[in-house]
XYZ file of C-alpha atoms in Angstrom:
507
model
C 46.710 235.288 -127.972
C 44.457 237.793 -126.976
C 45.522 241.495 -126.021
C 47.306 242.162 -122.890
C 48.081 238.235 -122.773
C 51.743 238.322 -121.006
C 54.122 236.067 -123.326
C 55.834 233.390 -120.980
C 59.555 233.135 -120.990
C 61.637 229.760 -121.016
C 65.497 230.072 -119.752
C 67.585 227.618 -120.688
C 68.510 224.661 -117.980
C 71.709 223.938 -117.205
C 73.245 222.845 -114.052
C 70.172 222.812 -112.093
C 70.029 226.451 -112.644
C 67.915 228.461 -115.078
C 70.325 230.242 -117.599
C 69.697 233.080 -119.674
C 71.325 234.955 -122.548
C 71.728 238.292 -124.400
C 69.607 236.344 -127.128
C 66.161 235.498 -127.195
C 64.222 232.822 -129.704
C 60.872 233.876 -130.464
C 58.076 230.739 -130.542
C 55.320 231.483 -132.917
C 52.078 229.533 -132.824
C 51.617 228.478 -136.561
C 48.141 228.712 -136.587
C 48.508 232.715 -136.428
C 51.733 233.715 -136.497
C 51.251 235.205 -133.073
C 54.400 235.430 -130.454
C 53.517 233.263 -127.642
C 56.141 232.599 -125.904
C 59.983 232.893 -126.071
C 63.407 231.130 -124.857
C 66.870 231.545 -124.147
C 68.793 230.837 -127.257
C 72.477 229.334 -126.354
C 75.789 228.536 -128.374
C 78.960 227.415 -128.178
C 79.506 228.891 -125.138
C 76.608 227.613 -123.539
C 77.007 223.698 -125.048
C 80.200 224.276 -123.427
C 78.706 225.148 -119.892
C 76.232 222.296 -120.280
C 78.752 219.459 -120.841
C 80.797 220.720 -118.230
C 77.915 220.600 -115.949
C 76.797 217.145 -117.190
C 80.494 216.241 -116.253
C 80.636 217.108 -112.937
C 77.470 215.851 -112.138
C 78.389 212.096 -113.950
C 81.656 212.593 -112.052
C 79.583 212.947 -108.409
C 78.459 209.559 -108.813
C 74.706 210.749 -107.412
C 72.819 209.235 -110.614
C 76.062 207.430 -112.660
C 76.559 205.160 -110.179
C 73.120 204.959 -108.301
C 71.648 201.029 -108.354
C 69.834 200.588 -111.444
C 66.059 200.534 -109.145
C 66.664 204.139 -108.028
C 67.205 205.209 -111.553
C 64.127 203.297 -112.758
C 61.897 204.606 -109.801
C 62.840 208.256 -111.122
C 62.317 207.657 -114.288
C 58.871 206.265 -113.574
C 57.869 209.068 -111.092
C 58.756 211.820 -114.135
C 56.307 209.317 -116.394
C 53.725 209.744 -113.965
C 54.149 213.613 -113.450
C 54.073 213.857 -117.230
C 50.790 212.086 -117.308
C 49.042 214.745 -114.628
C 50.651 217.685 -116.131
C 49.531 216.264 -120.084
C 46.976 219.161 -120.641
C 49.955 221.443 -119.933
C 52.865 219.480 -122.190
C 50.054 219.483 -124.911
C 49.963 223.052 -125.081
C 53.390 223.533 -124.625
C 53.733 220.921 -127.982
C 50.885 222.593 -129.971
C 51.702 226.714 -129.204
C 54.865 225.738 -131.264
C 54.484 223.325 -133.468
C 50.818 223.450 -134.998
C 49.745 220.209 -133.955
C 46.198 219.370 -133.404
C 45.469 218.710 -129.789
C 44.305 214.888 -130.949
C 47.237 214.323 -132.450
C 49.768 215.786 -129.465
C 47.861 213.961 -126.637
C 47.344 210.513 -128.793
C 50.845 210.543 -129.947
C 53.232 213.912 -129.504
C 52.625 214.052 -125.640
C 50.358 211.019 -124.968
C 53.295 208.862 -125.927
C 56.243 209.734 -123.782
C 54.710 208.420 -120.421
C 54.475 204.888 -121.629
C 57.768 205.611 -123.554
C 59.546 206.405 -120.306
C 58.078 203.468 -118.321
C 59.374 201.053 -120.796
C 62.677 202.166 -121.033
C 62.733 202.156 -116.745
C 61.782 198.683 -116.943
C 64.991 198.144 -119.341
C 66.571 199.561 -117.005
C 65.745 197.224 -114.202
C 65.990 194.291 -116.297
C 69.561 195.633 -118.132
C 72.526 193.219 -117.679
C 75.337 195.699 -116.885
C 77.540 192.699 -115.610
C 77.898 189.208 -117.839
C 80.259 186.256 -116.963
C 81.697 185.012 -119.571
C 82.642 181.383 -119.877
C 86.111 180.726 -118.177
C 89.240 180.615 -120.234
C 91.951 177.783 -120.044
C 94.513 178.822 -122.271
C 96.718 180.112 -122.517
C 96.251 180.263 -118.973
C 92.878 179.663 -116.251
C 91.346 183.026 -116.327
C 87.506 184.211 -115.547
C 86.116 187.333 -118.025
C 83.230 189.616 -116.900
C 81.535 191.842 -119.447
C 80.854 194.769 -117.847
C 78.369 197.902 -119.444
C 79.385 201.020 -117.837
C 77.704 204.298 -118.923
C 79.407 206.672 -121.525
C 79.698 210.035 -119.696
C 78.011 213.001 -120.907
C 75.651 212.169 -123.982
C 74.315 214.839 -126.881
C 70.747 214.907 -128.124
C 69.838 217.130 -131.033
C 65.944 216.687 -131.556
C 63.440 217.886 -134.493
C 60.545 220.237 -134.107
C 58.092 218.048 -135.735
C 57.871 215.533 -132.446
C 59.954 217.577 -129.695
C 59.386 215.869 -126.447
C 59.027 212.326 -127.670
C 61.628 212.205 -129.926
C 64.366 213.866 -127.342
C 63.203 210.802 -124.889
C 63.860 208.820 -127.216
C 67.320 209.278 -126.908
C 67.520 211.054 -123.259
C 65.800 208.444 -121.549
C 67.611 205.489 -122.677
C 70.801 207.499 -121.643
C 69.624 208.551 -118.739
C 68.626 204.973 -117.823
C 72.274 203.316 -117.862
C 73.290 206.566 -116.058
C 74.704 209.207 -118.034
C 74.315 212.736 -118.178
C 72.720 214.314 -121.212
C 73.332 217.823 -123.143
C 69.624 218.209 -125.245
C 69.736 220.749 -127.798
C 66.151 220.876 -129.278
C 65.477 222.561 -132.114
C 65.030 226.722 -131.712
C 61.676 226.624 -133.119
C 60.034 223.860 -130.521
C 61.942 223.998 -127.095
C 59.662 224.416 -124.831
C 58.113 221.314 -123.699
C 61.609 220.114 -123.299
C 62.747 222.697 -121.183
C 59.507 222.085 -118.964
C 60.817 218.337 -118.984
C 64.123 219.703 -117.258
C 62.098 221.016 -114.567
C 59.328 218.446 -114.012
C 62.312 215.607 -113.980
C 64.501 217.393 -111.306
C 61.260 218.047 -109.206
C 60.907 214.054 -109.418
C 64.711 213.285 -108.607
C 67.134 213.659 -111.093
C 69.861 215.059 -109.785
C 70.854 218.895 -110.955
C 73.449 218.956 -114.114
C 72.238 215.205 -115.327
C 69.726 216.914 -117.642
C 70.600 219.754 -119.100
C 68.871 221.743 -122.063
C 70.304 224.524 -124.570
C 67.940 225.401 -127.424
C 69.954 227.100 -129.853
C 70.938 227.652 -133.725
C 71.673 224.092 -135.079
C 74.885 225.699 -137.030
C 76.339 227.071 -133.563
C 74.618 225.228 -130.770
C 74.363 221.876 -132.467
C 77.163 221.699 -134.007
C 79.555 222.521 -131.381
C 77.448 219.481 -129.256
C 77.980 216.931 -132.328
C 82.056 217.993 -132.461
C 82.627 218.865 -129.001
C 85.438 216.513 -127.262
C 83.293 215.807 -123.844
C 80.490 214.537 -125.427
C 80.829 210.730 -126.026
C 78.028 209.790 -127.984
C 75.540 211.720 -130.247
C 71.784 210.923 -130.978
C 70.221 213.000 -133.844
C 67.103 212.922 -135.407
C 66.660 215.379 -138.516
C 67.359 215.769 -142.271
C 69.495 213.509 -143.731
C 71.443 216.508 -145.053
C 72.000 217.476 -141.488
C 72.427 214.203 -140.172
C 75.615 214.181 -142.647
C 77.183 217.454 -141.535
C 76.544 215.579 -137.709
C 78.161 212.191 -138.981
C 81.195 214.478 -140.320
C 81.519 216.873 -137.124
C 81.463 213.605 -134.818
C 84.037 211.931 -136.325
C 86.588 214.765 -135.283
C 86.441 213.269 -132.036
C 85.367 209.593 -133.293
C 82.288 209.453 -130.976
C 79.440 206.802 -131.689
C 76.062 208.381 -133.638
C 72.614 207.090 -133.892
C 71.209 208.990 -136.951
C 67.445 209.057 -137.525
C 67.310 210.996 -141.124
C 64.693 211.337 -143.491
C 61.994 209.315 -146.033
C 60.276 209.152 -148.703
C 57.797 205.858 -147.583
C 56.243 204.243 -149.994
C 52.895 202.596 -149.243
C 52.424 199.628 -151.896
C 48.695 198.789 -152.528
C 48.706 195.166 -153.973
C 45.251 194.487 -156.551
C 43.789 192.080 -153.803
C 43.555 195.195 -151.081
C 40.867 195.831 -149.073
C 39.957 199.368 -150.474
C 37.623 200.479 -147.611
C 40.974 200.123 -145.408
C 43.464 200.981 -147.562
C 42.325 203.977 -148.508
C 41.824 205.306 -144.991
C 44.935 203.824 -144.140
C 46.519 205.509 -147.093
C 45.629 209.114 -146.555
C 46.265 208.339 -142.077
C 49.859 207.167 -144.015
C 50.008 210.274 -145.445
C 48.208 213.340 -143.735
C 48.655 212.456 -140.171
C 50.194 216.053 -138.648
C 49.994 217.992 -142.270
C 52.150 215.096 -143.143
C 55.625 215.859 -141.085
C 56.106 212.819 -140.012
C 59.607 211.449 -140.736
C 57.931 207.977 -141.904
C 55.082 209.546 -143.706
C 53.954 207.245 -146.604
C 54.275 209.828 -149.493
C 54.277 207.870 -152.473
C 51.147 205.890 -153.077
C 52.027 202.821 -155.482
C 48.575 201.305 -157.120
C 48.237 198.377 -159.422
C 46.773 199.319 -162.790
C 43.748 197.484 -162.283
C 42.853 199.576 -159.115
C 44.314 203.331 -159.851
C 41.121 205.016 -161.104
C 38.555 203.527 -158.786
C 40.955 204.220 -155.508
C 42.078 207.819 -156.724
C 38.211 208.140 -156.719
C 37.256 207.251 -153.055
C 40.561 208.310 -151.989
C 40.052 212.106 -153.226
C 36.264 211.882 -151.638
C 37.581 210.748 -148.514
C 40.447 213.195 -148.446
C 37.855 216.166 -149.117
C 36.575 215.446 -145.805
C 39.596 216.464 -143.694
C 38.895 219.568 -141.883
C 41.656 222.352 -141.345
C 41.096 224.363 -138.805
C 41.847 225.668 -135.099
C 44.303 223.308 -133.205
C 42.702 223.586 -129.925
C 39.193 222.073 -131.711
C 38.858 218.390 -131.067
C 36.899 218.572 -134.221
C 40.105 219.742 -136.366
C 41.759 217.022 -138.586
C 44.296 218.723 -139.473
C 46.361 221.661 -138.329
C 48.967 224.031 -140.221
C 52.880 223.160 -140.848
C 55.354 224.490 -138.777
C 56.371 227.606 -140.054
C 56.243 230.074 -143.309
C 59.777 228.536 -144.708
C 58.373 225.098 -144.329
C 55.087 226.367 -146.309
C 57.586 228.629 -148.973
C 59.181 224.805 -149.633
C 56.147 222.948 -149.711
C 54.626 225.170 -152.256
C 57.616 225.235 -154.216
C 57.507 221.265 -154.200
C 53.871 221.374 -155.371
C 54.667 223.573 -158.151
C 57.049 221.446 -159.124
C 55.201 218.793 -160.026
C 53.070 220.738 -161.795
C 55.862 222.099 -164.018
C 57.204 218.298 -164.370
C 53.447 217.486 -165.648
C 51.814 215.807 -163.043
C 48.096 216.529 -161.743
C 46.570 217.709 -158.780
C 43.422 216.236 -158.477
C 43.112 217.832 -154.609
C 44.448 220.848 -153.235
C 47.762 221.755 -154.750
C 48.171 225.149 -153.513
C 47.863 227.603 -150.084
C 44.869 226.790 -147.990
C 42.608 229.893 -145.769
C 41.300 229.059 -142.458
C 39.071 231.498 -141.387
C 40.452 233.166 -138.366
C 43.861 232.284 -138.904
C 44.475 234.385 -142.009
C 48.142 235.017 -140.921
C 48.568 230.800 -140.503
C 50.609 228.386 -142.431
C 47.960 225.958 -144.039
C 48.456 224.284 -147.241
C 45.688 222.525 -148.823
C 45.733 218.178 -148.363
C 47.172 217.630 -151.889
C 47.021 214.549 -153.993
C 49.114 214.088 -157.495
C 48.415 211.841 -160.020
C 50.773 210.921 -162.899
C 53.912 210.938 -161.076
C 56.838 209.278 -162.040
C 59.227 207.571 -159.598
C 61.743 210.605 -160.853
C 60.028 213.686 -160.512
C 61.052 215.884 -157.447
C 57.675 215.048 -155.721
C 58.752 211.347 -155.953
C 62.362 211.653 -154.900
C 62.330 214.454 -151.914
C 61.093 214.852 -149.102
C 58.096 217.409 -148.626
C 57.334 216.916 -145.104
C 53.500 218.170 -146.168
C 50.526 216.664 -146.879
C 51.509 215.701 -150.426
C 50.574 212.677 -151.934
C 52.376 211.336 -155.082
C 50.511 208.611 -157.023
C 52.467 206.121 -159.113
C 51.049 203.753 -161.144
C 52.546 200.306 -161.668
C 52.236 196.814 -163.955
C 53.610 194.150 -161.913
C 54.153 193.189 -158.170
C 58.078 192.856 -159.400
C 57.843 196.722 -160.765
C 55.750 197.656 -157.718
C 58.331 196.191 -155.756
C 61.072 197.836 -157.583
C 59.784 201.201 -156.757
C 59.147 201.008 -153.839
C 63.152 200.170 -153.217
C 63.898 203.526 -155.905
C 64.604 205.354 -153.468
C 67.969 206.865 -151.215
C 65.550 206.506 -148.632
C 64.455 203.248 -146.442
C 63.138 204.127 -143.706
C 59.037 202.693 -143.550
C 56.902 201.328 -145.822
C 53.703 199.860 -146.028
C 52.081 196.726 -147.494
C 48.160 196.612 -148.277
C 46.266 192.818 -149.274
C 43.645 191.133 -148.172
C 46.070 187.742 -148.408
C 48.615 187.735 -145.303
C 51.222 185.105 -146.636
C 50.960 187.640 -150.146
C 51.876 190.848 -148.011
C 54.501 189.393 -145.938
C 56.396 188.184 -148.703
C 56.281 191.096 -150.296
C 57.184 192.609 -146.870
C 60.724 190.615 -147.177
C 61.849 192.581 -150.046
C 61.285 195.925 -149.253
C 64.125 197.965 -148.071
C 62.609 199.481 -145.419
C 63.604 199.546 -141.354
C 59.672 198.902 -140.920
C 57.115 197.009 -142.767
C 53.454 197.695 -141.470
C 50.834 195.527 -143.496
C 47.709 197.266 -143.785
C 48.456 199.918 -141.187
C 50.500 203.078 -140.827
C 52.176 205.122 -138.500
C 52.237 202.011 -136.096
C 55.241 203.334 -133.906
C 55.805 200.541 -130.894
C 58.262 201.422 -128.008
C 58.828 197.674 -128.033
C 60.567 196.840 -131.060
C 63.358 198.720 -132.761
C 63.003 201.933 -134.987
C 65.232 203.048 -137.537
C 66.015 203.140 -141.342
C 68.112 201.183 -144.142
C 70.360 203.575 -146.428
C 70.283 207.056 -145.785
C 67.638 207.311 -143.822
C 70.166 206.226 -140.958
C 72.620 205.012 -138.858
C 71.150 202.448 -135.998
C 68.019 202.005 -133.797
C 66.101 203.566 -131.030
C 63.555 201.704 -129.390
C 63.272 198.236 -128.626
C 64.433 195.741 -126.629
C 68.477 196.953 -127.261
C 67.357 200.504 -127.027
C 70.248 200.948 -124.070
C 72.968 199.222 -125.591
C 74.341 202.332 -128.063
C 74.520 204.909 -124.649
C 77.180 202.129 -123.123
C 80.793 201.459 -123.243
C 81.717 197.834 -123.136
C 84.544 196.638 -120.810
C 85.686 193.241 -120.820
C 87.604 192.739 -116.963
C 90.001 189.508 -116.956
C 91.023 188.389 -113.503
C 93.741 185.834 -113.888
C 93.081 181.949 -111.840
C 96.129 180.423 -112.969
C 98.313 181.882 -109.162
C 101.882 181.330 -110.240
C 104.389 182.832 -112.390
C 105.072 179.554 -113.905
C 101.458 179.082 -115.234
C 101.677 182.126 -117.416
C 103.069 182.435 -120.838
C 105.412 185.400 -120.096
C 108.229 183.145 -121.115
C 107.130 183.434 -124.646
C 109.363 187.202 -124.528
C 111.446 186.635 -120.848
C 112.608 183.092 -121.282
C 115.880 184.119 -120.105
C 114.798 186.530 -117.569
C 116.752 183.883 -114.537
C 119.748 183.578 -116.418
């Protein structure tokens, strides 16, 4: 920011009503380190005041019990306010995050517009009322399935994708008609908090959407354990996402846990190398590679490993670091100097454990942004499936290359791994890739391609990176309560089976 450049401050929103605190977060563009804007930081007490809110306003009936159109016709006016107010949301994303502004309005920002229309046209199309078929015995009887909205749901969202991943789990909540708490993470709040605003300007009533950025230790977890809150979405570590699992089962609410990876992207020795590698390093380096599905772990056939680590280090020594406001930059800085501090640490690492950096491998300088947190695109070769690099997640733009024998040992580790939560398949031969495809333990399979994130099919990971799905065609279904209603056709006393315990109820 430039001197004299007044710092905008973000209160919290909760109950309609901006909120503030004796405690302040500080938002630091990662390009610079420079303070550019800061927010109210909440707690306990203010999760508190925010389900309490949500409450009252799911108890008014204004959006809980509106007609399913009216709730879709918001939802699509805040999509279309989103998409005239996208220069703004993009800077709100990249000030805080270090995203490049490609990146934020293809995907971080450019996203949630089309995101939100789909999940209003779930909405319109949801069946919150089924008949069932009609019951003769023991006695006539007609059941209806009813879907009826949860109450007041939690959101706890990541910093990496702030806006898009809250909707992911606001907007589906919001669509069946509950009220939602969002606690977004203290580093990356403030496109959500603009959301607050922009989405009661459009309709939603006051108290339906609130938003507390805050300490995930305080803040978050007094959301995931708190006894209004019915249902919890996360999307974070898989460490966290643990500690959330434990604190929700106090009050045995339902969670739908989006956790971490460590994607493999298999290269079979019939690929297409002009694609694969591309689509490797776009699998890998997309966003400084924190990207929850990032493909991390580069699996090559014997017969190709030289002549790929070749072109592949060529083409990666074309990606240009630099401002994130440039539509020429490739690739901006990670989030913050304890994500860099871990990074390096990783990539010494696997030095120590003996494998090679053939790029990078260290701290990168962007001229202009001395003060910045830029590591260098790095790619290792010689890795072994059990070296840190291999097993954890980095969240950078590291790149582990394992060599294999075998489609069977390929296969096999791809699957080593806690981890399942995207991989990807590259050959030239279809019917090859997509049986491959069948045995990889992964919630998505993307043959030759990366990153390909589709509002219309379900999202989610096998082991530990999670617990359910967002996304998709049954993207509403976890943010309901099922109630099955049983009116009784049989008329008489005679017709039902109370005699089975009052036989001699006459006598």
């Amino acid at each position: 920011m430039t001197a004299g450049t007044t710092v905008r401050h973000f209160p919290m929103r909760i109950g309609g009503h901006d909120v503030d605190t004796g405690e302040v977060l500080e938002i630091r563009d990662p390009q610079n380190d420079e303070l550019v804007a800061t927010a109210a930081s909440g707690g306990a007490s203010a999760i508190d005041a925010a389900v309490d809110a949500g409450r009252a306003a799911f108890d008014d009936g204004s959006w809980s019990r509106a007609t399913r159109e009216h709730r879709a016709s918001v939802l699509r006016a805040i999509a279309d306010r989103l998409g005239e107010r996208l220069d703004e949301m993009v800077e709100l994303e990249i000030m805080a995050n270090g995203a490049t502004v490609r990146q934020a309005t293809g995907f971080h920002v450019g996203y949630c517009a089309p995101h939100l229309e789909y999940f209003a046209g779930l909405a319109e199309r949801y069946e919150f009322e089924t008949p069932m078929p009609r019951a003769t015995f023991p006695v006539l009887g007609q059941s209806t399935l009813r879907k009826e909205p949860i109450g007041v749901v939690g959101a706890i969202a990541p910093w990496n994708f702030p806006l898009l991943l809250s909707l992911w789990k606001f907007a589906p909540a919001l669509a069946v008609g509950n009220s939602v708490v969002l606690k977004p993470d203290e580093k990356t709040p403030l496109s959500a908090l603009e959301f607050a605003r922009i989405a009661e300007e459009c309709g939603l009533p006051p108290g339906v959407f609130n938003v507390v950025p805050g300490p995930g230790p305080d803040a978050g977890a007094r959301l995931a354990s708190h006894p209004g809150v019915g249902k919890i979405g996360f999307t974070g570590s898989t460490d966290v996402g643990r500690e959330i699992m434990r604190l929700a089962s106090g009050t045995v609410k339902s969670v739908t846990l989006e956790l971490g990876g460590k994607s493999p992207a298999l290269v079979l020795d019939d690929a297409d190398l002009d694609v694969a590698v591309d689509g490797v390093l776009y699998g890998c380096m997309l966003y400084s590679g924190q990207v929850c599905e990032s493909m991390t772990r580069l699996l090559l056939p014997d017969s190709l490993h030289d002549e790929f680590v070749e072109r592949m280090v060529a083409r990666a020594s074309t990606i240009r670091l630099g401002d994130t406001r440039d539509w020429e930059t490739d690739m901006g800085p990670v989030v913050s100097r304890k994500q860099k501090d871990r990074i390096l640490e990783l990539i010494a690492s696997g030095k120590d454990e003996g494998a090679t950096a053939v790029l990078g491998g260290g701290e990168a300088r962007v001229e202009g942004h001395e003060n910045g947190h830029w590591i260098q695109p790095t790619i290792f070769t010689g890795v072994r499936n059990d070296m840190r690099i291999a097993r954890e997640e980095i969240f950078g733009p590291v790149l582990s290359v394992i060599r294999y024998g075998s489609e069977a040992e390929g296969i096999a580790l791809a699957n080593d791994t806690q981890y399942g939560l995207a991989s990807s398949v590259w050959s030239a031969d279809n019917s090859r890739a997509l049986d491959v495809a069948e045995k990889i333990q992964a919630g998505s399979v993307w043959i030759n391609d990366a990153h390909q994130i589709n509002c219309e099919v379900p999202f989610g990971g096998y082991k530990q990176s999670g617990v359910g799905r967002e996304l998709g065609p049954r993207a509403l279904d976890p943010y309901v309560e099922e109630k099955n209603v049983h009116l009784d056709l049989s008329g008489t006393r005679e017709a039902r089976p109370y005699d089975v315990l009052l036989s001699h109820a006459d006598d």
